[in-house]
CSV table of C-alpha atoms in Angstrom, one decimal:
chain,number,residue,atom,x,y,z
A,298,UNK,CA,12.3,-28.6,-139.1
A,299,UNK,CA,14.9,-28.8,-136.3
A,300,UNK,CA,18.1,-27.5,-136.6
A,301,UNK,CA,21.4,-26.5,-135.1
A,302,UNK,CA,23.5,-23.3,-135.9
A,303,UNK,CA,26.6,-23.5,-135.0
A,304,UNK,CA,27.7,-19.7,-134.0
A,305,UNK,CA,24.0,-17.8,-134.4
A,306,UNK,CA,25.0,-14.5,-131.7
A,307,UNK,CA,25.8,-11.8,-134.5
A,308,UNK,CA,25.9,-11.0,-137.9
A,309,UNK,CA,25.3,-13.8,-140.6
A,310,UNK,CA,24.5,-16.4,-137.5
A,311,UNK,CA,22.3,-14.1,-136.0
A,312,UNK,CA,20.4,-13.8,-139.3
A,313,UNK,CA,20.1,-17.1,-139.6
A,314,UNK,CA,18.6,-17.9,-136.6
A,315,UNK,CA,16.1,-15.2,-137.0
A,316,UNK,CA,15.0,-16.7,-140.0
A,317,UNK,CA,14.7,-20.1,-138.6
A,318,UNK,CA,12.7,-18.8,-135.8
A,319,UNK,CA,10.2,-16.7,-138.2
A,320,UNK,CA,9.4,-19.8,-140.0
A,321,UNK,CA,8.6,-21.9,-136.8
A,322,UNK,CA,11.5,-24.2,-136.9
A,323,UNK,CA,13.3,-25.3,-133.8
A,324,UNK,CA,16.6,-23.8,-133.5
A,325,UNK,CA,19.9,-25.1,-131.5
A,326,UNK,CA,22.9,-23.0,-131.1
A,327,UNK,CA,26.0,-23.9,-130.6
A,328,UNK,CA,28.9,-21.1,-129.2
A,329,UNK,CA,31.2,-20.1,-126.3
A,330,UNK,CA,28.6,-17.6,-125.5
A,331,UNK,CA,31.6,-15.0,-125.7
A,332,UNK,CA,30.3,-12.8,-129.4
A,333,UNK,CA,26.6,-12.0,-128.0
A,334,UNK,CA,23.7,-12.8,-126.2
A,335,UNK,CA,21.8,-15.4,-127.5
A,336,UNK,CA,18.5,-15.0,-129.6
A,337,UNK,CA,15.1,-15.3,-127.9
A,338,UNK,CA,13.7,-18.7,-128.8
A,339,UNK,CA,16.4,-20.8,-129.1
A,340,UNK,CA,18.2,-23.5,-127.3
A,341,UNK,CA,21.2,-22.6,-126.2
A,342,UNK,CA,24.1,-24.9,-125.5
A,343,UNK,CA,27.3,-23.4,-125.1
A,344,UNK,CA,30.7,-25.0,-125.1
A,345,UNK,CA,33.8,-25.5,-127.7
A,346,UNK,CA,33.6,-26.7,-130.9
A,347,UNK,CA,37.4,-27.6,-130.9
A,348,UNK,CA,36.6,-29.6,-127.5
A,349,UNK,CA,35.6,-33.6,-128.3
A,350,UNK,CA,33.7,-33.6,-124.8
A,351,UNK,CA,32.1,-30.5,-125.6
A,352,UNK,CA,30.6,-31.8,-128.8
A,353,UNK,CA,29.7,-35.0,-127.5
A,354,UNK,CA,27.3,-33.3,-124.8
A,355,UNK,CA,25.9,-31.2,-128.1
A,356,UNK,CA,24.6,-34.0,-129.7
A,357,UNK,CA,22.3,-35.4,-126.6
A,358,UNK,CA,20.6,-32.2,-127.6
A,359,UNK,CA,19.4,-34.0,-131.4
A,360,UNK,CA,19.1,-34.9,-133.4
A,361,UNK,CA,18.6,-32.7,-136.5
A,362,UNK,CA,17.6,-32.1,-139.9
A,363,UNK,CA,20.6,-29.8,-140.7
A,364,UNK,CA,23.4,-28.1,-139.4
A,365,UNK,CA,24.2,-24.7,-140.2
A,366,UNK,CA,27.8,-23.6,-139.7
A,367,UNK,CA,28.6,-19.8,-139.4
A,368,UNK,CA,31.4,-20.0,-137.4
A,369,UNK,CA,34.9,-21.9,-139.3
A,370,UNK,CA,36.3,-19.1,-140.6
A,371,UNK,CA,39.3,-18.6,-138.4
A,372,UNK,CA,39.9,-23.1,-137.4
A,373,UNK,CA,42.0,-25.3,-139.3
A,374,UNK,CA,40.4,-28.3,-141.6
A,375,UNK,CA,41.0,-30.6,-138.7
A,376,UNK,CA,38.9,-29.0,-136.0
A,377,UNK,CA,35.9,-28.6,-138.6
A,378,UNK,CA,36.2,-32.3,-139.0
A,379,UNK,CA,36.2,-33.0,-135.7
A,380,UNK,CA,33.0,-31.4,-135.3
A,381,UNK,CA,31.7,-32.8,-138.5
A,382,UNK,CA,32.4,-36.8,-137.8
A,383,UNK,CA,31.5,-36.1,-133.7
A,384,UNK,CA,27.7,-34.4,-135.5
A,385,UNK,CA,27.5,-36.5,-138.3
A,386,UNK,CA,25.3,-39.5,-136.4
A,387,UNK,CA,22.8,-36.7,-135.3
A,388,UNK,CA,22.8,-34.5,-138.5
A,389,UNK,CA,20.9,-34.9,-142.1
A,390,UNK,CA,22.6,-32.4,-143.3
A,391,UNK,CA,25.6,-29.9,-143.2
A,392,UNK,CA,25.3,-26.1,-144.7
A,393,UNK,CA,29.0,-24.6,-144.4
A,394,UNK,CA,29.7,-20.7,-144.7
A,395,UNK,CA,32.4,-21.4,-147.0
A,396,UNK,CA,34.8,-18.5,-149.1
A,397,UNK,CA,35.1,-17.8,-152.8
A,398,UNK,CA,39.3,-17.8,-151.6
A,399,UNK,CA,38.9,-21.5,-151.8
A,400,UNK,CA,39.3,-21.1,-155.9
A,401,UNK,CA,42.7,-21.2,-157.2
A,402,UNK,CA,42.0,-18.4,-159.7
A,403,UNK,CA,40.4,-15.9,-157.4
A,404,UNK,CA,40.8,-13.2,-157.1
A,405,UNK,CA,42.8,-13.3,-160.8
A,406,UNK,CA,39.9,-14.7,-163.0
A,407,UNK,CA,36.5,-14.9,-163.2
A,408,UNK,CA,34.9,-18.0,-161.7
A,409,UNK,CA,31.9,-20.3,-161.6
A,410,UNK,CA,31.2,-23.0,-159.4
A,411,UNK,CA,33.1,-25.5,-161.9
A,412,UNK,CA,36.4,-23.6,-161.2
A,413,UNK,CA,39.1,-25.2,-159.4
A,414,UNK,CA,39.7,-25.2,-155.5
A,415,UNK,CA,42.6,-25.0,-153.8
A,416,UNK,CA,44.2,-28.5,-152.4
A,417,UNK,CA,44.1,-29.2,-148.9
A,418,UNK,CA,43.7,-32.4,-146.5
A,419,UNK,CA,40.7,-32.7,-144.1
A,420,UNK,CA,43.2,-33.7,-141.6
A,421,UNK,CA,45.2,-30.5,-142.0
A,422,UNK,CA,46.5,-28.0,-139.1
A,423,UNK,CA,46.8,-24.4,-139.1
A,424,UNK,CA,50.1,-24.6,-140.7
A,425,UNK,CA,49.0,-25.9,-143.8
A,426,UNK,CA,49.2,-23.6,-147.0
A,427,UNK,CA,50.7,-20.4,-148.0
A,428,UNK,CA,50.2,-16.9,-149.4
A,429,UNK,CA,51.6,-16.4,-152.9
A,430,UNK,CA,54.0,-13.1,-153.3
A,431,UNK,CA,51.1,-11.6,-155.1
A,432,UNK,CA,48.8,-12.3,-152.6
A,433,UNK,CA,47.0,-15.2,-154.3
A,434,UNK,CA,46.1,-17.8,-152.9
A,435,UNK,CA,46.4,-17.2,-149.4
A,436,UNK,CA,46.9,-20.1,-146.7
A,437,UNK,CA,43.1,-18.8,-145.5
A,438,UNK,CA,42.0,-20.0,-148.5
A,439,UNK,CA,43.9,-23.4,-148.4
A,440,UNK,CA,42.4,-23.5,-144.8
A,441,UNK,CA,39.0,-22.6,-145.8
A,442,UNK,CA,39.2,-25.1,-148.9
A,443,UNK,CA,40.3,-28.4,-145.9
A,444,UNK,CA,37.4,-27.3,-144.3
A,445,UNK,CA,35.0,-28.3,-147.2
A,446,UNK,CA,37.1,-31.0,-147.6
A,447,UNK,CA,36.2,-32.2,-143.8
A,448,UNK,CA,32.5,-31.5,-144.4
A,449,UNK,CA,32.5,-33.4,-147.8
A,450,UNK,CA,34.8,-36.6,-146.3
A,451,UNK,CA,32.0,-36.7,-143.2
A,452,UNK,CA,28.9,-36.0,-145.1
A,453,UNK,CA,29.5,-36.7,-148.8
A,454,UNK,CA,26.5,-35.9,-151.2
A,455,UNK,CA,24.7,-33.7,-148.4
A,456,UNK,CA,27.0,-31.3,-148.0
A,457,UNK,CA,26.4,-27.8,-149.0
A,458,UNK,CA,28.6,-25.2,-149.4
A,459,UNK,CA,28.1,-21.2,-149.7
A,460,UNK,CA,31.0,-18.7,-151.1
A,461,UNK,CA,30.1,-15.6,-150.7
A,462,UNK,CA,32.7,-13.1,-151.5
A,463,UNK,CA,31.5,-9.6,-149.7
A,464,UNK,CA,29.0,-9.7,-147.5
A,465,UNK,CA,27.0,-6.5,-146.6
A,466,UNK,CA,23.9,-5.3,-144.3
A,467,UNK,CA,22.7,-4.5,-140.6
A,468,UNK,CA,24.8,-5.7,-138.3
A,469,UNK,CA,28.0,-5.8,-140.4
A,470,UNK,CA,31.3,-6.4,-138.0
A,471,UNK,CA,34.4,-5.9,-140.6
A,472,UNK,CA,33.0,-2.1,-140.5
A,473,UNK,CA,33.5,-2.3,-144.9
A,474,UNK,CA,29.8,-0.6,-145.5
A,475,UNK,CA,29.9,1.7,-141.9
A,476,UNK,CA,32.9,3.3,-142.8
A,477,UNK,CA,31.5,4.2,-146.6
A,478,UNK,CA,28.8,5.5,-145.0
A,479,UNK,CA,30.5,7.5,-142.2
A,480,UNK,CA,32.7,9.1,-144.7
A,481,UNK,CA,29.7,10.0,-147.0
A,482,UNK,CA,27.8,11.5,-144.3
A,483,UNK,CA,31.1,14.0,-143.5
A,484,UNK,CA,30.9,15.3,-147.0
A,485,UNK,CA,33.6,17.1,-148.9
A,486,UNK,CA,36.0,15.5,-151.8
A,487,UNK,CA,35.9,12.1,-151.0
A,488,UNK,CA,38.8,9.8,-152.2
A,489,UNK,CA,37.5,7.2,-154.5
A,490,UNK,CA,39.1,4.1,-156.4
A,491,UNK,CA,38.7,4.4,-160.4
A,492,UNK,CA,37.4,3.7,-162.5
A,493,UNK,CA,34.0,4.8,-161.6
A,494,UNK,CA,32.5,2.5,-163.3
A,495,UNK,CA,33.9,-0.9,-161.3
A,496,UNK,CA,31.7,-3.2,-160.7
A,497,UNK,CA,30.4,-4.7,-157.1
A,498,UNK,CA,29.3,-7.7,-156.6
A,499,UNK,CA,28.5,-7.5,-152.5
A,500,UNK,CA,25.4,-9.4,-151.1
A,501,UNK,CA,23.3,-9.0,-148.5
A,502,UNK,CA,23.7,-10.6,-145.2
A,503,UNK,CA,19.5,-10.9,-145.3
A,504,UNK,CA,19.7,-13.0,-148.3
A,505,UNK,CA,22.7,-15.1,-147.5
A,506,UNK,CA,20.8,-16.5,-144.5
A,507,UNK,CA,17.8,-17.0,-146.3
A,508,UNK,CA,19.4,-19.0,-149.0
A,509,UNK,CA,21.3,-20.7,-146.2
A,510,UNK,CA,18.1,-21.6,-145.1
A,511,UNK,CA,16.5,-22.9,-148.4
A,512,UNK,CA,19.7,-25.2,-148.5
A,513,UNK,CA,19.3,-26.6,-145.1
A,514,UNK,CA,15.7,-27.9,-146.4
A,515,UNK,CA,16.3,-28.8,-149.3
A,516,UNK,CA,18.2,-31.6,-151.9
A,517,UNK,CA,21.0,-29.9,-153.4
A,518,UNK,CA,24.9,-30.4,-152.6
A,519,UNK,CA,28.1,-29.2,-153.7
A,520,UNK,CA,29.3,-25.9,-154.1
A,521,UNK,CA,27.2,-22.0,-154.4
A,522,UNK,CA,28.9,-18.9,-155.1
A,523,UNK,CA,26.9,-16.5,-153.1
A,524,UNK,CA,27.1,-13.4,-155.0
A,525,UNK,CA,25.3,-11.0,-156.1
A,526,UNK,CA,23.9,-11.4,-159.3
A,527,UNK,CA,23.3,-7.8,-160.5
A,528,UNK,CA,25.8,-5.6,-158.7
A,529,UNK,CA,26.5,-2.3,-158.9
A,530,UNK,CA,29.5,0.2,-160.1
A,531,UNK,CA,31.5,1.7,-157.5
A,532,UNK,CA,29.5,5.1,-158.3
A,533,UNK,CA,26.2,4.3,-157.8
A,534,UNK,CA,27.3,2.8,-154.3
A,535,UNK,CA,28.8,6.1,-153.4
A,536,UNK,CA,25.7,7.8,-154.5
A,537,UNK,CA,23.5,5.7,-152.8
A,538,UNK,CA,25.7,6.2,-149.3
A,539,UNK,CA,25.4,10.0,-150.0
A,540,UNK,CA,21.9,9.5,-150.3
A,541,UNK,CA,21.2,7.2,-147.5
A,542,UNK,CA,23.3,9.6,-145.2
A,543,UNK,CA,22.5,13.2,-146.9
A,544,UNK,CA,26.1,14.0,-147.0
A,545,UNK,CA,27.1,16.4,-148.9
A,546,UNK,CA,29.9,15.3,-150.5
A,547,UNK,CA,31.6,14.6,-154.2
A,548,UNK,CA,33.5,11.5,-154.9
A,549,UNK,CA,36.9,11.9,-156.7
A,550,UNK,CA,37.9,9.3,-158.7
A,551,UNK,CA,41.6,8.6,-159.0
A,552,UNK,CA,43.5,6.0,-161.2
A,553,UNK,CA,44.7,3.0,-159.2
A,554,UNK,CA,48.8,4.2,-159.9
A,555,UNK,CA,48.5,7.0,-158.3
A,556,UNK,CA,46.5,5.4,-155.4
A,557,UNK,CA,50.0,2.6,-155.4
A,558,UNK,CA,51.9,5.7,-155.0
A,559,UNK,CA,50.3,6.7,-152.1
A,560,UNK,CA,50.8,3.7,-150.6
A,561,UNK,CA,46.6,3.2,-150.3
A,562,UNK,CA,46.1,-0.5,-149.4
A,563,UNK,CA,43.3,-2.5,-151.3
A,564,UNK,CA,40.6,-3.9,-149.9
A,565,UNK,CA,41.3,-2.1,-146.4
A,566,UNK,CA,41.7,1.5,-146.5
A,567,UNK,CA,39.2,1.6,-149.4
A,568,UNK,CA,37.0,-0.9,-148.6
A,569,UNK,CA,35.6,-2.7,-151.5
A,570,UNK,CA,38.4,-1.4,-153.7
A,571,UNK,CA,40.8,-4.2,-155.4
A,572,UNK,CA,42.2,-3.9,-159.2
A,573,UNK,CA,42.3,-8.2,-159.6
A,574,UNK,CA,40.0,-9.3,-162.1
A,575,UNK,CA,37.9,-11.8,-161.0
A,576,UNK,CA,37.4,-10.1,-157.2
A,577,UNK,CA,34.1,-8.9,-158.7
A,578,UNK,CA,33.5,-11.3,-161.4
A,579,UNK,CA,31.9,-14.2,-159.6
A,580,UNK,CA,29.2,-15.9,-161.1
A,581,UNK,CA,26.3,-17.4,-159.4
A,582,UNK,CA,24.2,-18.3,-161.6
A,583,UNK,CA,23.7,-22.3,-160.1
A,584,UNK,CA,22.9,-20.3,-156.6
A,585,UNK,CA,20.4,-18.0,-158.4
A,586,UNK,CA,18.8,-21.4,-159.9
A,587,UNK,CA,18.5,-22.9,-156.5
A,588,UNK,CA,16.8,-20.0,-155.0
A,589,UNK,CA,19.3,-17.5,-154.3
A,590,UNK,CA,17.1,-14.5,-154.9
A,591,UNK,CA,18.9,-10.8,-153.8
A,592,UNK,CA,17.7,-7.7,-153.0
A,593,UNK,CA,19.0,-4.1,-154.4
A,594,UNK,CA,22.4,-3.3,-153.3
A,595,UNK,CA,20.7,0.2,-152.4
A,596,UNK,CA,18.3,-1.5,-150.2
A,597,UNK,CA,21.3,-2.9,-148.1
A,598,UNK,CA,23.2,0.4,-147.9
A,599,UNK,CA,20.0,1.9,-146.7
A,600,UNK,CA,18.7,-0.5,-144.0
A,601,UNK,CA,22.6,-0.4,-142.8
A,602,UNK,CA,22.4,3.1,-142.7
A,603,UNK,CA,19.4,3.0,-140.6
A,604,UNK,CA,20.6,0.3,-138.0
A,605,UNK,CA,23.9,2.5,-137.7
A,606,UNK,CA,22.8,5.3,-136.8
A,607,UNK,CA,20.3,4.1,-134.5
A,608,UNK,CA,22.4,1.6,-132.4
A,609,UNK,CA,24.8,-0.3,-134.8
A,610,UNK,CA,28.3,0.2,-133.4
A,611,UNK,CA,31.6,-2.0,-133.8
A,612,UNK,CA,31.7,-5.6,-132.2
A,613,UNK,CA,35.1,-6.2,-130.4
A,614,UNK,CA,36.6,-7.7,-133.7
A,615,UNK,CA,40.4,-7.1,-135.2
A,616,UNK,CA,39.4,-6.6,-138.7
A,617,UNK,CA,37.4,-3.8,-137.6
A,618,UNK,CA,40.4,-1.7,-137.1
A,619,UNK,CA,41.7,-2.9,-140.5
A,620,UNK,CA,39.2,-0.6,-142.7
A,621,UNK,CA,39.1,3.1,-143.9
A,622,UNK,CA,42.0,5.8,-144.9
A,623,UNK,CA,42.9,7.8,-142.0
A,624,UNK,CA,41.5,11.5,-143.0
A,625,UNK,CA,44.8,13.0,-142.6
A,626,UNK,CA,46.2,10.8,-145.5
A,627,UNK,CA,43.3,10.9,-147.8
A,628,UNK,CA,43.6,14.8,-147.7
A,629,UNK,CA,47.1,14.7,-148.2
A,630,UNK,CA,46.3,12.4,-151.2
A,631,UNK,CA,43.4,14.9,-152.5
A,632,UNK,CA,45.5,17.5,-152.0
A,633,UNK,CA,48.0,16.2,-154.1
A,634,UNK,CA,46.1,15.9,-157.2
């Protein structure tokens, strides 16, 4: 099995390649060599997807049996087809990293993989979309949903697409599951979004690759909601960070209004924590079907654990900064109560 990964230095990419490499496939990667060094045992070729020259060289280096692509999450629909049609005569098959934003109802209602996407052209630039005074949909999504529009319009009925909503594990860079895990280890009260009982739906970055990689070989096409398809409530995941850690700590669970008050941001300075229905309330059951098999949530916040404290430490990325209350403000909050 040959194929290329386009990204394949950190996180998700890096996962994948690993993969690829432990089953003995040959693996091409494709990146500006900028995010991290490149794994043992692939080919390298480094360059600019958004450059036509720079992809025409890439394909004297097929062809392949799939193409993975890790790395779309921040172009707009018209470079991913650009690299799509330039690939397409070298390629059997495209796997894109994808988004559950690129459903009109998330994160509002629960979804399947028959919901609705958003509307956008392959063509489309960065312009194209908007974010909704609620915050749903978000031109990202339109964005993300142009790019499976590019993918399907160049490869039709052998495209694949993956929409994972959270993803978690060793080598996380958005710093979501790190900062959970910092704050449990330095103990005390410990601000924490109610109700207690919220559901999670995060999925291992381990598990995304390998289905990634069961897609590149296989038949299937169309759309996966990468989710997980147990879960867990917000207070086992504490407990299992205060475990993993051996902080000594006690969550405190407090309603959602008085976290507004506050002025505590969703998603960001509580990671994890949103009050919209259907953020946790993807369903994946046509993944789990096709393979999609997950570990335990408390297997993920172990093993991150481990890699943190050993030699994990934040990439140079912007949404890094993004996550986790400032301790001044969550005891002022605590203090409050």
């Amino acid at each position: 099995m040959r194929i290329l990964v386009i990204g394949g230095t950190w996180f998700l990419g890096k996962a994948i390649v690993e993969g690829a490499l432990s089953l003995g496939w040959d693996v091409t990667t494709f990146n500006r060599g900028r995010s991290g060094p490149d794994v043992p045992g692939v080919e390298p070729v480094h360059g600019d997807r958004t450059v036509l020259e720079d992809l025409q060289k890439l394909t004297q280096r097929g062809p392949w049996d799939a193409v993975i692509d890790t790395s779309s999450s921040e172009l707009a629909p018209r470079d991913v087809f650009l690299a799509t049609t330039t690939l397409q005569p070298r390629a059997g098959r495209w796997v894109h990293i994808s988004t559950v934003s690129v459903y009109e109802g998330w994160p509002h209602e629960p979804l399947t993989e028959h919901s609705a996407l958003l509307e956008c052209p392959a063509d489309a630039d960065e312009s194209f979309g908007y974010t909704g005074e609620n915050g749903s949909p978000t031109r990202y999504g339109f964005q993300k949903a142009g790019g499976e529009r590019s993918v399907t319009e160049a490869f039709g009925d052998q495209a694949v697409f993956l929409r994972p909503g959270v993803i978690l594990g060793p080598g996380e860079y958005v710093g979501r599951l790190p900062w959970w895990l910092e704050r449990a280890k330095r103990g005390g009260r410990i601000l924490a979004p109610a109700p207690a009982e919220q559901h999670l739906q995060p999925v291992d970055v381990r598990d995304v690759a390998a289905f990634a990689l069961h897609q590149a070989a296989g038949s299937s096409s169309g759309g996966f909601n990468v989710t997980h398809p147990d879960g867990i409530g917000f207070s086992d995941f504490l407990a299992e960070c205060l475990r993993a850690t051996g902080g000594d700590g006690t969550p405190v669970w407090v309603d959602p209004a008085v976290l507004g008050k506050h002025g505590v941001k969703q998603w960001t300075e509580l990671p994890l924590w949103r009050t919209h229905a259907g953020v946790w309330a993807v369903e994946p059951q046509r993944a789990v079907d096709e393979g999609l098999r997950c570990r335990p949530i408390a297997d993920t916040v172990r093993d991150t654990w481990q890699w943190w404290a050993a030699d994990g430490r934040p990439v140079d990325h912007p949404r890094w900064a993004e996550h986790g209350i400032a301790a001044e403000k969550e005891a002022q909050i605590l203090a409050s109560l």
